Amino acid sequence: MHLYSEPTSAKLLRVLAAAGRLPDNEISQIESQGGACAAYLEEKIAAGAVNEDTLCNVLAKGYSMRRMSLAVKDVDPKCMAMLPQDVVRQHAAIVFKVEGRFAHIALVDPIATGQAQLFKSHTQLNSEFFLISPSDFKAVLQTLGSALVTAGPSFGATTAPSPSAASAQVQNFPTVKRAVVNANTVGSNTPAAPAAKRAPVGDKSPARAKRQLRVKWQVYDPELVVDFCEQILRHAIADRASDIHIEGFRDNARVRMRIDGTLQIKDIYSEYLFKNYAAVISRFKILAECDIAEKRVAQDGAITLTDEYGQDIDFRFSLIPTKNGERIVMRILAGDPALSLDKIGFDPDDYKKVIDAITAPQGMVLVTGPTGSGKTTTLYGALQHINSPDINILTAEDPIEYYLEGAGQVQANEKIGLSFSAILRSFLRQDPEVILVGEIRDQETIDIAVKAALTGHLLLSTLHTNDAVSTITRMLNMGVPNFMISSALALIVAQRLARKNCASCRAVDERVTPDMLTHIGFTEEEALHVKPMRGTGCPTCNGSGLKGRRGIYEVLRKTKHIEEAILNNAPAPQILAAARLDGFKTMQEIGRELIKAGEISVEEFQHTLVMD
């Protein structure tokens, strides 16, 4: 085991190569080998070719962590003993002080901030993280190692943990009342028991004990595969992840979960996954009802489980073959959209425009944005708002992401000819008032959609364009005549999801200069007065400085000025100018307002929004 994880080592090597501190060709060769970056970096540190202070400075800046020099005199042995020895050594983490309700924890690798819940389960305190050098960690461990609670292998050892140590390290975790479809066991924190003695699948009895998150897995026990796979799914739901990535490489394997738009590695699964990769992949294929014998082609499927509240949670399953084994990505599809239109972040004026459009008897409402920007949530929020027994709502989707009571929902299937255009043609004979098409992908679909909007139907759908104005240009390029667009189109919503600054630790970002502000669209006068903020990292946000996401929406309503511009085949800049006559604001303008309010950082603005 290395002090710096493989991902952190790879990032550091790329920074050092870019700065000319290490040969770029060597770094490229090391990265191509896979899993060798950590060992290579430690060799360079030991040889004196790389300075530890430089590495700490790079990591402190990159992860927005406070750096400190940790001496033996700074460490309270009683505090250090709050974490078991194997946790201290595995995550290079030392509790050196307790202050109020916070345990001050020194880390070598910033990735270990993702283990905040593990640390809290042992300390019963929230964590406040500080970054230290590998030398400081080794010096403290060498002097005070005897203060640790449990005896464990020396740092760097690869001995498998004992069953007692593994079973002891657990934390409270939400109960899932029904296991995954086809699962014949339920998760537990003890080695697999005979099936006859375990709770049956689908058991919803209140007598079932509250489940716990296992943080240590006995890597040489293949009977734990069933529990291992189920826990990954439960863990993702509890962390409100949107996607699960399961990936194997030559020398390691990992589980990543996309939380608030960012992929995070879940280290508690890496070792067991690497040792039992084929079995884990086969288990997920069984759950998704895929062919476990077929390993040469991509496969798709679905998994369903019931959470602790009795809600069905669906997982869209996708598997592809790679050089180092099959790779899985599962998209978590919530059973019911939790957010209504008035709660997802629309400006009051824009909210009124949206409501006017979706309550009209006919017209086309389009939502545009990249994958993962929340388009489907917006559309279903609209459907929820207008859903009533006297309205016939039909949807064509791939996949069906939300369940809507009272709506007719059809799953598209290109393999059997059930395309969006084919479904849409059938819908027109089903007497609908409202039609939702998951995505407009081709000319045939958009032709039928436009005609539906012109013949007394409210048509909702999505397109992949950068902004609202370019959606009109895209429709023209797809062959829709300008007079049909001007007649059918009612509203376009373009959106993004931006990560918000943590409200508990945000502070003025001193790194941002007036030139940087003018570069992203502020006037010179505004740049002198705006005080942009960023999260500095705290226990609330696990040191990331970011907490939650916020929608950024630009709402383009068809007006007389826009209709004239479309009929005159005006280019996008002229359509934008026409929209501004009626108060239209771009996402960039809204984003700058959020910077002024301190909700998002300048970095997040640049990361999320394409400049005009």
Coordinates of C-alpha atoms in Angstrom, one line a residue:
M1 CA 0.0 0.0 0.0
H2 CA 1.3 3.4 -0.9
L3 CA 0.8 6.7 0.9
Y4 CA -0.5 8.4 -2.2
S5 CA -3.3 6.5 -4.0
E6 CA -3.0 5.7 -7.7
P7 CA -5.4 8.5 -8.8
T8 CA -3.7 11.1 -6.7
S9 CA -0.2 9.9 -7.8
A10 CA -1.3 10.1 -11.5
K11 CA -2.5 13.7 -11.0
L12 CA 0.7 14.7 -9.2
L13 CA 2.9 13.2 -11.9
R14 CA 1.0 15.1 -14.6
V15 CA 1.5 18.4 -12.8
L16 CA 5.2 17.7 -12.3
A17 CA 5.6 16.8 -15.9
A18 CA 3.8 19.9 -17.0
A19 CA 6.1 22.0 -14.8
G20 CA 9.2 20.3 -16.2
R21 CA 10.1 18.6 -13.0
L22 CA 9.9 15.1 -14.4
P23 CA 10.3 13.8 -18.0
D24 CA 7.0 13.8 -19.8
N25 CA 7.9 10.7 -21.8
E26 CA 8.5 8.7 -18.6
I27 CA 5.2 9.8 -17.2
S28 CA 3.4 8.7 -20.3
Q29 CA 5.1 5.3 -20.2
I30 CA 4.2 4.9 -16.5
E31 CA 0.5 5.8 -17.1
S32 CA 0.3 3.4 -20.0
Q33 CA 1.3 0.5 -17.7
G34 CA -1.7 1.2 -15.4
G35 CA -1.4 1.0 -11.6
A36 CA 2.3 2.0 -11.5
C37 CA 2.1 5.8 -10.7
A38 CA 2.1 5.5 -6.9
A39 CA 5.2 3.3 -6.8
Y40 CA 7.0 5.5 -9.4
L41 CA 6.2 8.7 -7.3
E42 CA 7.5 7.1 -4.1
E43 CA 10.7 6.2 -5.8
K44 CA 11.2 9.8 -7.0
I45 CA 10.4 11.1 -3.5
A46 CA 12.9 8.6 -1.9
A47 CA 15.6 9.6 -4.5
G48 CA 15.1 13.3 -3.8
A49 CA 14.0 14.1 -7.3
V50 CA 10.6 15.3 -6.0
N51 CA 10.1 17.6 -3.0
E52 CA 7.4 16.7 -0.6
D53 CA 6.6 20.3 0.1
T54 CA 5.9 20.8 -3.6
L55 CA 3.5 17.9 -3.6
C56 CA 1.7 19.1 -0.5
N57 CA 1.3 22.6 -2.0
V58 CA -0.1 21.2 -5.2
L59 CA -2.6 19.0 -3.4
A60 CA -3.6 21.7 -0.9
K61 CA -4.4 24.1 -3.7
G62 CA -6.0 21.6 -6.0
Y63 CA -8.3 20.2 -3.2
S64 CA -8.8 23.4 -1.3
M65 CA -7.4 21.8 1.9
R66 CA -5.5 23.5 4.7
R67 CA -1.9 22.3 4.9
M68 CA 0.0 21.9 8.2
S69 CA 3.3 20.6 9.5
L70 CA 2.5 17.8 12.0
A71 CA 5.0 17.1 14.7
V72 CA 4.9 14.5 17.4
K73 CA 4.3 17.2 20.1
D74 CA 1.1 18.3 18.2
V75 CA -0.5 14.9 18.5
D76 CA -2.6 13.8 21.6
P77 CA -2.0 10.0 21.9
K78 CA -5.5 9.6 23.3
C79 CA -7.0 11.2 20.2
M80 CA -4.8 9.2 17.9
A81 CA -6.2 6.0 19.5
M82 CA -9.7 6.9 18.3
L83 CA -9.0 5.3 15.0
P84 CA -8.0 1.6 14.8
Q85 CA -4.5 0.8 13.5
D86 CA -5.6 -0.6 10.1
V87 CA -7.7 2.5 9.4
V88 CA -4.8 4.8 10.3
R89 CA -2.5 2.9 8.0
Q90 CA -4.8 2.2 5.2
H91 CA -6.0 5.8 4.8
A92 CA -2.8 7.5 6.2
A93 CA -5.0 9.4 8.7
I94 CA -4.2 10.6 12.2
V95 CA -6.6 12.1 14.7
F96 CA -4.3 14.6 16.4
K97 CA -6.8 16.8 18.3
V98 CA -10.4 17.1 19.3
E99 CA -12.1 20.4 19.5
G100 CA -15.7 20.7 20.4
R101 CA -17.7 18.3 18.1
F102 CA -14.9 18.0 15.6
A103 CA -12.0 15.6 15.3
H104 CA -9.0 17.2 13.6
I105 CA -7.6 14.6 11.2
A106 CA -4.3 14.9 9.4
L107 CA -4.3 13.2 6.0
V108 CA -1.6 12.5 3.4
D109 CA -3.9 11.9 0.5
P110 CA -6.9 14.2 0.0
I111 CA -8.9 11.3 -1.5
A112 CA -9.2 10.0 2.1
T113 CA -11.7 12.9 2.8
G114 CA -14.2 10.6 1.2
Q115 CA -13.9 8.3 4.2
A116 CA -15.5 11.0 6.5
Q117 CA -18.4 8.6 7.5
L118 CA -15.9 5.9 8.4
F119 CA -13.9 8.2 10.6
K120 CA -17.1 9.5 12.2
S121 CA -18.2 5.9 13.0
H122 CA -15.0 5.5 15.1
T123 CA -14.7 9.0 16.6
Q124 CA -18.4 9.8 17.0
L125 CA -17.4 13.3 15.9
N126 CA -17.5 15.3 12.7
S127 CA -14.2 15.5 10.9
E128 CA -12.1 18.5 10.0
F129 CA -9.3 17.6 7.6
F130 CA -5.7 18.9 7.3
L131 CA -3.1 18.0 4.7
I132 CA 0.4 16.7 5.9
S133 CA 3.5 15.4 4.2
P134 CA 4.3 11.7 4.0
S135 CA 7.4 12.3 6.2
D136 CA 5.3 13.9 8.9
F137 CA 2.9 10.9 8.9
K138 CA 5.7 8.4 9.1
A139 CA 7.5 10.2 11.9
V140 CA 4.3 10.4 14.0
L141 CA 3.5 6.8 13.3
Q142 CA 7.0 5.6 14.2
T143 CA 6.9 7.5 17.5
L144 CA 3.3 7.0 18.6
G145 CA 2.3 3.9 16.8
S146 CA 1.9 2.0 20.1
A147 CA -1.0 4.3 20.9
L148 CA -3.2 2.8 18.3
V149 CA -6.2 0.7 19.5
T150 CA -5.6 -2.5 17.6
A151 CA -2.5 -4.3 16.4
G152 CA -2.3 -4.5 12.7
P153 CA 0.2 -5.1 9.9
S154 CA 3.0 -2.7 9.4
F155 CA 2.4 0.1 6.8
G156 CA 2.6 -1.2 3.3
A157 CA 1.8 -4.8 4.3
T158 CA -0.8 -6.6 2.2
T159 CA -1.9 -9.2 4.7
A160 CA -5.7 -9.8 4.6
P161 CA -7.5 -8.4 7.6
S162 CA -8.7 -10.9 10.2
P163 CA -12.4 -11.8 10.3
S164 CA -12.8 -10.1 13.7
A165 CA -11.2 -6.9 12.6
A166 CA -13.3 -6.9 9.4
S167 CA -16.6 -7.5 11.2
A168 CA -15.8 -4.9 13.9
Q169 CA -15.5 -2.0 11.4
V170 CA -19.0 -1.1 10.5
Q171 CA -21.2 2.0 10.7
N172 CA -24.9 2.6 10.8
F173 CA -26.6 2.6 7.4
P174 CA -30.1 2.8 6.0
T175 CA -32.1 -0.4 5.9
V176 CA -33.2 -1.7 2.5
K177 CA -36.4 -3.8 3.0
R178 CA -36.2 -5.8 -0.2
A179 CA -33.2 -7.1 -1.9
V180 CA -32.4 -6.8 -5.6
V181 CA -34.5 -8.6 -8.1
N182 CA -33.4 -12.2 -8.4
A183 CA -31.3 -11.9 -5.2
N184 CA -31.7 -14.9 -3.0
T185 CA -30.0 -13.4 0.1
V186 CA -29.9 -10.2 2.0
G187 CA -26.8 -8.2 3.0
S188 CA -25.3 -8.7 6.3
N189 CA -22.0 -8.0 8.1
T190 CA -21.1 -11.6 8.9
P191 CA -19.8 -14.2 6.5
A192 CA -22.4 -15.8 4.3
A193 CA -24.7 -18.2 6.2
P194 CA -26.7 -21.1 4.7
A195 CA -29.6 -19.8 2.6
A196 CA -32.2 -21.5 4.8
K197 CA -31.2 -19.4 7.8
R198 CA -31.3 -16.0 6.1
A199 CA -34.2 -13.7 5.5
P200 CA -36.0 -14.3 2.2
V201 CA -36.0 -11.9 -0.7
G202 CA -38.7 -9.3 -0.5
D203 CA -39.1 -9.6 3.3
K204 CA -40.6 -6.4 4.5
S205 CA -41.1 -7.4 8.1
P206 CA -40.4 -4.6 10.6
A207 CA -38.5 -7.2 12.7
R208 CA -35.6 -7.2 10.3
A209 CA -32.5 -5.6 11.9
K210 CA -31.2 -2.3 10.7
R211 CA -28.6 -2.9 8.0
Q212 CA -25.1 -1.5 8.4
L213 CA -22.5 -0.5 5.8
R214 CA -19.6 -2.9 5.8
V215 CA -16.3 -1.0 5.5
K216 CA -14.0 -4.0 5.4
W217 CA -14.4 -7.1 3.2
Q218 CA -12.6 -10.4 3.5
V219 CA -11.1 -10.5 0.1
Y220 CA -10.7 -14.2 0.0
D221 CA -14.3 -15.0 0.8
P222 CA -16.2 -15.4 -2.6
E223 CA -19.4 -16.1 -0.7
L224 CA -19.7 -12.4 0.1
V225 CA -20.2 -11.4 -3.5
V226 CA -24.0 -11.3 -3.2
D227 CA -23.8 -9.0 -0.2
F228 CA -21.1 -6.9 -1.8
C229 CA -23.1 -6.2 -4.9
E230 CA -26.3 -5.3 -2.9
Q231 CA -24.4 -3.0 -0.7
I232 CA -23.0 -1.1 -3.6
L233 CA -26.5 -0.4 -4.8
R234 CA -27.7 0.6 -1.3
H235 CA -24.7 2.8 -0.7
A236 CA -25.3 4.7 -4.0
I237 CA -29.0 5.4 -3.0
A238 CA -28.0 6.6 0.5
D239 CA -25.4 8.9 -1.0
R240 CA -27.9 10.2 -3.6
A241 CA -25.6 9.2 -6.4
S242 CA -26.8 9.4 -10.0
D243 CA -24.5 6.8 -11.5
I244 CA -22.4 3.8 -10.4
H245 CA -19.2 2.9 -12.3
I246 CA -17.6 -0.5 -11.8
E247 CA -14.2 -0.8 -13.6
G248 CA -11.3 -3.2 -13.7
F249 CA -7.7 -2.4 -14.6
R250 CA -4.5 -4.5 -14.8
D251 CA -3.5 -4.0 -11.2
N252 CA -6.6 -2.7 -9.4
A253 CA -10.3 -2.2 -9.6
R254 CA -12.6 0.5 -8.3
V255 CA -16.2 1.5 -7.7
R256 CA -17.0 5.2 -8.5
M257 CA -20.2 7.0 -7.8
R258 CA -21.3 10.3 -9.4
I259 CA -22.5 12.6 -6.6
D260 CA -23.5 16.2 -7.3
G261 CA -22.1 15.7 -10.8
T262 CA -18.7 14.6 -9.7
L263 CA -17.3 11.0 -9.7
Q264 CA -16.0 9.9 -6.4
I265 CA -14.0 6.7 -5.7
K266 CA -15.4 4.5 -3.0
D267 CA -12.2 2.9 -1.6
I268 CA -13.9 0.5 0.7
Y269 CA -14.8 -1.7 -2.3
S270 CA -11.5 -1.6 -4.3
E271 CA -9.6 -4.5 -2.8
Y272 CA -12.5 -7.0 -2.7
L273 CA -13.6 -6.0 -6.2
F274 CA -10.1 -6.6 -7.6
K275 CA -9.8 -10.0 -6.1
N276 CA -13.3 -11.1 -7.1
Y277 CA -13.9 -9.0 -10.2
A278 CA -15.3 -11.7 -12.5
A279 CA -17.7 -13.0 -9.8
V280 CA -19.0 -9.5 -9.1
I281 CA -19.5 -8.7 -12.8
S282 CA -21.4 -12.0 -13.2
R283 CA -23.6 -11.3 -10.2
F284 CA -24.6 -7.9 -11.6
K285 CA -25.3 -9.5 -15.0
I286 CA -27.6 -12.0 -13.3
L287 CA -29.5 -9.2 -11.5
A288 CA -29.9 -7.3 -14.8
E289 CA -31.0 -10.4 -16.5
C290 CA -28.1 -10.3 -19.0
D291 CA -26.3 -13.3 -20.6
I292 CA -23.5 -14.2 -18.2
A293 CA -21.8 -16.4 -20.7
E294 CA -21.5 -13.6 -23.3
K295 CA -18.4 -11.5 -22.7
R296 CA -17.7 -10.2 -26.2
V297 CA -20.5 -7.7 -26.8
A298 CA -22.2 -4.8 -25.0
Q299 CA -25.3 -5.6 -23.0
D300 CA -28.1 -3.6 -21.5
G301 CA -30.5 -4.4 -18.7
A302 CA -32.3 -3.2 -15.6
I303 CA -32.2 -3.9 -11.8
T304 CA -34.9 -3.0 -9.3
L305 CA -34.7 -2.9 -5.5
T306 CA -36.9 -1.5 -2.7
D307 CA -35.4 1.1 -0.4
E308 CA -36.2 1.5 3.4
Y309 CA -39.2 3.6 2.6
G310 CA -40.8 0.9 0.4
Q311 CA -40.1 2.9 -2.8
D312 CA -38.9 1.0 -5.9
I313 CA -35.6 2.2 -7.2
D314 CA -34.6 1.3 -10.8
F315 CA -31.1 1.0 -12.1
R316 CA -30.4 1.2 -15.8
F317 CA -27.6 -1.3 -16.5
S318 CA -25.0 -1.0 -19.2
L319 CA -22.1 -3.3 -19.7
I320 CA -19.2 -3.1 -22.3
P321 CA -16.2 -5.4 -22.8
T322 CA -12.8 -3.8 -22.3
K323 CA -9.2 -4.9 -22.4
N324 CA -9.2 -5.6 -18.7
G325 CA -12.6 -7.2 -18.4
E326 CA -16.2 -6.0 -18.6
R327 CA -17.1 -2.5 -17.4
I328 CA -20.4 -1.6 -15.8
V329 CA -22.2 1.7 -15.5
M330 CA -25.6 1.9 -13.7
R331 CA -27.8 5.0 -13.9
I332 CA -30.1 5.3 -10.9
L333 CA -33.6 6.2 -11.9
A334 CA -35.6 7.6 -9.0
G335 CA -39.1 6.1 -8.8
D336 CA -40.9 9.4 -8.5
P337 CA -39.7 12.9 -9.3
A338 CA -39.2 14.6 -6.0
L339 CA -39.0 18.2 -7.3
S340 CA -41.9 20.2 -8.6
L341 CA -41.5 23.0 -11.0
D342 CA -41.7 25.7 -8.3
K343 CA -38.8 24.1 -6.4
I344 CA -36.1 23.5 -9.1
G345 CA -34.8 27.0 -9.2
F346 CA -36.7 29.0 -11.9
D347 CA -36.7 32.8 -11.7
P348 CA -40.3 33.9 -10.8
D349 CA -40.8 35.6 -14.2
D350 CA -39.4 32.5 -16.0
Y351 CA -41.5 30.2 -13.9
K352 CA -44.6 32.1 -15.1
K353 CA -43.6 31.7 -18.7
V354 CA -43.1 28.0 -18.3
I355 CA -46.5 27.6 -16.6
D356 CA -48.2 29.6 -19.3
A357 CA -46.7 27.4 -22.0
I358 CA -47.5 24.0 -20.4
T359 CA -51.0 24.9 -19.6
A360 CA -51.8 26.1 -23.1
P361 CA -53.9 23.7 -25.2
Q362 CA -51.2 23.2 -27.9
G363 CA -47.6 24.0 -28.8
M364 CA -44.1 22.6 -28.6
V365 CA -42.1 23.0 -25.4
L366 CA -38.4 21.9 -25.7
V367 CA -35.8 21.5 -23.0
T368 CA -32.2 21.4 -24.1
G369 CA -28.9 20.8 -22.4
P370 CA -26.1 18.2 -22.1
T371 CA -26.5 14.8 -20.6
G372 CA -27.0 15.0 -16.9
S373 CA -28.2 18.6 -16.8
G374 CA -31.7 17.6 -15.4
K375 CA -33.8 17.9 -18.6
T376 CA -36.0 14.9 -17.7
T377 CA -36.6 16.2 -14.2
T378 CA -37.8 19.5 -15.7
L379 CA -40.1 17.7 -18.1
Y380 CA -41.6 15.5 -15.5
G381 CA -42.0 18.4 -13.2
A382 CA -44.1 20.0 -16.0
L383 CA -46.1 16.8 -16.4
Q384 CA -46.7 16.6 -12.7
H385 CA -48.0 20.1 -12.7
I386 CA -50.6 19.5 -15.4
N387 CA -51.4 15.9 -14.7
S388 CA -55.1 15.3 -13.9
P389 CA -57.8 12.7 -14.6
D390 CA -59.3 14.7 -17.4
I391 CA -56.1 14.9 -19.5
N392 CA -54.7 12.0 -21.5
I393 CA -50.9 12.1 -21.2
L394 CA -48.7 9.7 -23.3
T395 CA -44.9 9.4 -23.1
A396 CA -42.3 7.8 -25.3
E397 CA -39.0 7.3 -23.5
D398 CA -35.7 5.4 -23.6
P399 CA -35.5 4.5 -20.8
I400 CA -38.6 5.3 -18.7
E401 CA -36.9 7.2 -15.8
Y402 CA -39.9 8.2 -13.7
Y403 CA -43.3 6.7 -13.0
L404 CA -46.2 9.0 -13.5
E405 CA -49.5 7.9 -12.2
G406 CA -52.2 8.1 -14.9
A407 CA -49.9 8.5 -17.8
G408 CA -49.4 6.0 -20.6
Q409 CA -45.6 5.4 -20.7
V410 CA -44.0 3.5 -23.6
Q411 CA -40.5 2.2 -23.7
A412 CA -38.8 2.8 -27.1
N413 CA -37.0 -0.2 -28.5
E414 CA -35.1 0.4 -31.8
K415 CA -34.2 -3.3 -32.2
I416 CA -37.8 -4.3 -32.8
G417 CA -38.7 -1.1 -34.7
L418 CA -40.4 0.7 -31.9
S419 CA -38.6 4.0 -32.5
F420 CA -39.7 7.4 -31.2
S421 CA -41.1 8.2 -34.6
A422 CA -43.1 5.0 -34.8
I423 CA -44.5 5.5 -31.2
L424 CA -45.3 9.1 -32.0
R425 CA -47.3 8.1 -35.1
S426 CA -49.3 5.7 -32.9
F427 CA -49.8 8.3 -30.2
L428 CA -51.7 10.5 -32.6
R429 CA -54.4 7.8 -32.9
Q430 CA -54.7 7.5 -29.0
D431 CA -56.5 10.8 -28.5
P432 CA -53.9 12.5 -26.3
E433 CA -53.9 16.1 -25.1
V434 CA -50.2 15.9 -24.0
I435 CA -47.3 14.0 -25.6
L436 CA -43.8 13.7 -24.2
V437 CA -41.0 12.4 -26.5
G438 CA -37.9 11.5 -24.6
E439 CA -35.5 12.9 -27.2
I440 CA -35.8 14.3 -30.8
R441 CA -33.0 12.5 -32.6
D442 CA -33.8 12.6 -36.3
Q443 CA -35.7 14.5 -39.0
E444 CA -38.6 12.0 -39.0
T445 CA -39.3 12.4 -35.3
I446 CA -39.1 16.2 -35.4
D447 CA -41.5 16.4 -38.4
I448 CA -44.1 14.3 -36.6
A449 CA -43.6 16.3 -33.4
V450 CA -44.0 19.6 -35.1
K451 CA -47.2 18.4 -36.8
A452 CA -48.5 17.1 -33.5
A453 CA -47.9 20.5 -31.9
L454 CA -49.8 22.2 -34.8
T455 CA -52.8 19.9 -34.6
G456 CA -54.0 20.6 -31.1
H457 CA -51.5 18.7 -28.9
L458 CA -49.1 19.9 -26.3
L459 CA -45.7 18.4 -27.3
L460 CA -42.8 18.2 -24.8
S461 CA -39.4 16.9 -25.7
T462 CA -35.6 17.4 -25.5
L463 CA -32.8 18.3 -27.8
H464 CA -29.0 18.5 -27.4
T465 CA -28.0 22.1 -28.1
N466 CA -25.8 24.6 -26.2
D467 CA -28.5 27.2 -25.6
A468 CA -32.1 28.2 -26.3
V469 CA -31.4 30.3 -29.4
S470 CA -29.3 27.7 -31.1
T471 CA -32.2 25.2 -30.7
I472 CA -34.1 27.2 -33.4
T473 CA -31.1 27.0 -35.7
R474 CA -30.9 23.3 -35.0
M475 CA -34.5 22.8 -36.0
L476 CA -33.9 24.7 -39.2
N477 CA -30.9 22.5 -40.0
M478 CA -33.0 19.4 -39.4
G479 CA -35.2 20.5 -42.3
V480 CA -38.2 22.0 -40.5
P481 CA -39.6 25.0 -42.5
N482 CA -39.3 28.4 -40.7
F483 CA -43.1 29.0 -40.9
M484 CA -43.8 25.7 -39.1
I485 CA -41.3 26.5 -36.3
S486 CA -42.8 30.0 -35.8
S487 CA -46.3 28.4 -35.6
A488 CA -45.5 25.3 -33.5
L489 CA -42.9 26.5 -31.1
A490 CA -44.1 27.8 -27.7
L491 CA -41.1 27.7 -25.3
I492 CA -37.5 26.6 -25.1
V493 CA -35.7 26.0 -21.8
A494 CA -31.9 25.6 -21.9
Q495 CA -30.4 24.5 -18.6
R496 CA -27.3 23.4 -16.7
L497 CA -26.6 22.1 -13.2
A498 CA -23.9 24.0 -11.3
R499 CA -22.3 22.9 -8.0
K500 CA -23.0 25.3 -5.3
N501 CA -20.5 26.7 -2.8
C502 CA -20.8 25.1 0.6
A503 CA -22.8 27.6 2.7
S504 CA -20.9 26.6 5.9
C505 CA -17.4 27.5 4.6
R506 CA -17.7 29.8 1.7
A507 CA -15.4 32.8 1.7
V508 CA -14.2 35.5 -0.6
D509 CA -12.0 34.0 -3.3
E510 CA -8.8 36.1 -3.2
R511 CA -7.4 34.4 -6.3
V512 CA -9.9 35.9 -8.6
T513 CA -8.6 39.1 -10.3
P514 CA -10.7 41.8 -12.1
D515 CA -9.2 40.6 -15.4
M516 CA -10.6 37.2 -14.8
L517 CA -14.0 38.7 -14.1
T518 CA -14.0 40.8 -17.2
H519 CA -13.0 37.7 -19.2
I520 CA -16.2 35.9 -18.1
G521 CA -18.4 38.9 -19.0
F522 CA -18.5 41.3 -16.1
T523 CA -18.0 45.0 -17.0
E524 CA -14.9 46.7 -15.8
E525 CA -16.9 48.6 -13.2
E526 CA -18.6 45.4 -11.9
A527 CA -15.2 43.6 -11.8
L528 CA -13.9 46.2 -9.3
H529 CA -16.8 45.7 -6.9
V530 CA -17.8 42.0 -7.3
K531 CA -16.5 39.8 -4.5
P532 CA -16.7 36.2 -5.8
M533 CA -16.7 33.4 -3.3
R534 CA -15.7 29.8 -3.1
G535 CA -16.0 27.0 -0.5
T536 CA -12.8 26.5 1.4
G537 CA -13.6 23.0 2.7
C538 CA -15.2 22.0 6.0
P539 CA -16.7 18.9 7.6
T540 CA -20.2 19.8 6.2
C541 CA -18.9 19.3 2.6
N542 CA -16.2 16.7 3.4
G543 CA -13.5 19.2 2.5
S544 CA -14.6 19.8 -1.1
G545 CA -16.0 23.3 -0.7
L546 CA -19.1 22.3 -2.7
K547 CA -22.5 21.2 -1.4
G548 CA -25.5 20.5 -3.6
R549 CA -26.3 21.7 -7.1
R550 CA -28.4 24.5 -8.5
G551 CA -30.2 24.7 -11.9
I552 CA -29.3 27.5 -14.2
Y553 CA -32.1 28.1 -16.7
E554 CA -32.6 30.4 -19.7
V555 CA -36.3 30.5 -20.8
L556 CA -37.0 31.6 -24.4
R557 CA -40.7 32.2 -24.9
K558 CA -42.0 32.8 -28.5
T559 CA -43.0 36.4 -28.9
K560 CA -43.9 38.6 -31.8
H561 CA -40.3 39.7 -32.2
I562 CA -38.9 36.2 -32.2
E563 CA -41.6 35.0 -34.6
E564 CA -40.7 37.7 -37.1
A565 CA -37.0 36.9 -36.8
I566 CA -37.6 33.2 -37.5
L567 CA -39.8 34.0 -40.5
N568 CA -37.1 36.3 -41.8
N569 CA -34.5 33.5 -41.5
A570 CA -32.5 35.7 -39.1
P571 CA -29.2 34.3 -37.8
A572 CA -28.8 33.4 -34.1
P573 CA -27.4 36.8 -33.0
Q574 CA -30.4 38.5 -34.4
I575 CA -32.8 36.0 -32.8
L576 CA -31.0 36.7 -29.5
A577 CA -31.4 40.4 -30.0
A578 CA -35.1 40.0 -30.6
A579 CA -35.4 37.9 -27.5
R580 CA -33.7 40.5 -25.4
L581 CA -36.5 43.0 -26.4
D582 CA -38.8 40.9 -24.2
G583 CA -36.5 40.5 -21.2
F584 CA -34.7 37.3 -22.2
K585 CA -31.5 36.5 -20.1
T586 CA -28.9 34.0 -21.1
M587 CA -27.5 31.4 -18.8
Q588 CA -24.2 33.3 -18.7
E589 CA -26.0 36.4 -17.4
I590 CA -27.8 34.3 -14.8
G591 CA -24.5 32.6 -13.8
R592 CA -22.9 36.0 -13.2
E593 CA -25.7 36.9 -10.9
L594 CA -25.1 33.7 -9.0
I595 CA -21.4 34.7 -8.7
K596 CA -22.4 38.0 -7.3
A597 CA -24.7 36.3 -4.8
G598 CA -21.9 33.9 -3.7
E599 CA -23.8 30.8 -4.7
I600 CA -21.3 29.5 -7.3
S601 CA -17.6 30.1 -7.8
V602 CA -15.9 31.6 -10.8
E603 CA -14.3 28.1 -11.4
E604 CA -17.7 26.5 -11.5
F605 CA -19.0 29.1 -13.8
Q606 CA -16.2 28.4 -16.3
H607 CA -16.6 24.7 -15.9
T608 CA -20.4 24.7 -16.4
L609 CA -21.2 27.4 -18.9
V610 CA -20.1 27.8 -22.4
M611 CA -19.2 31.5 -23.0
D612 CA -21.0 33.6 -25.7

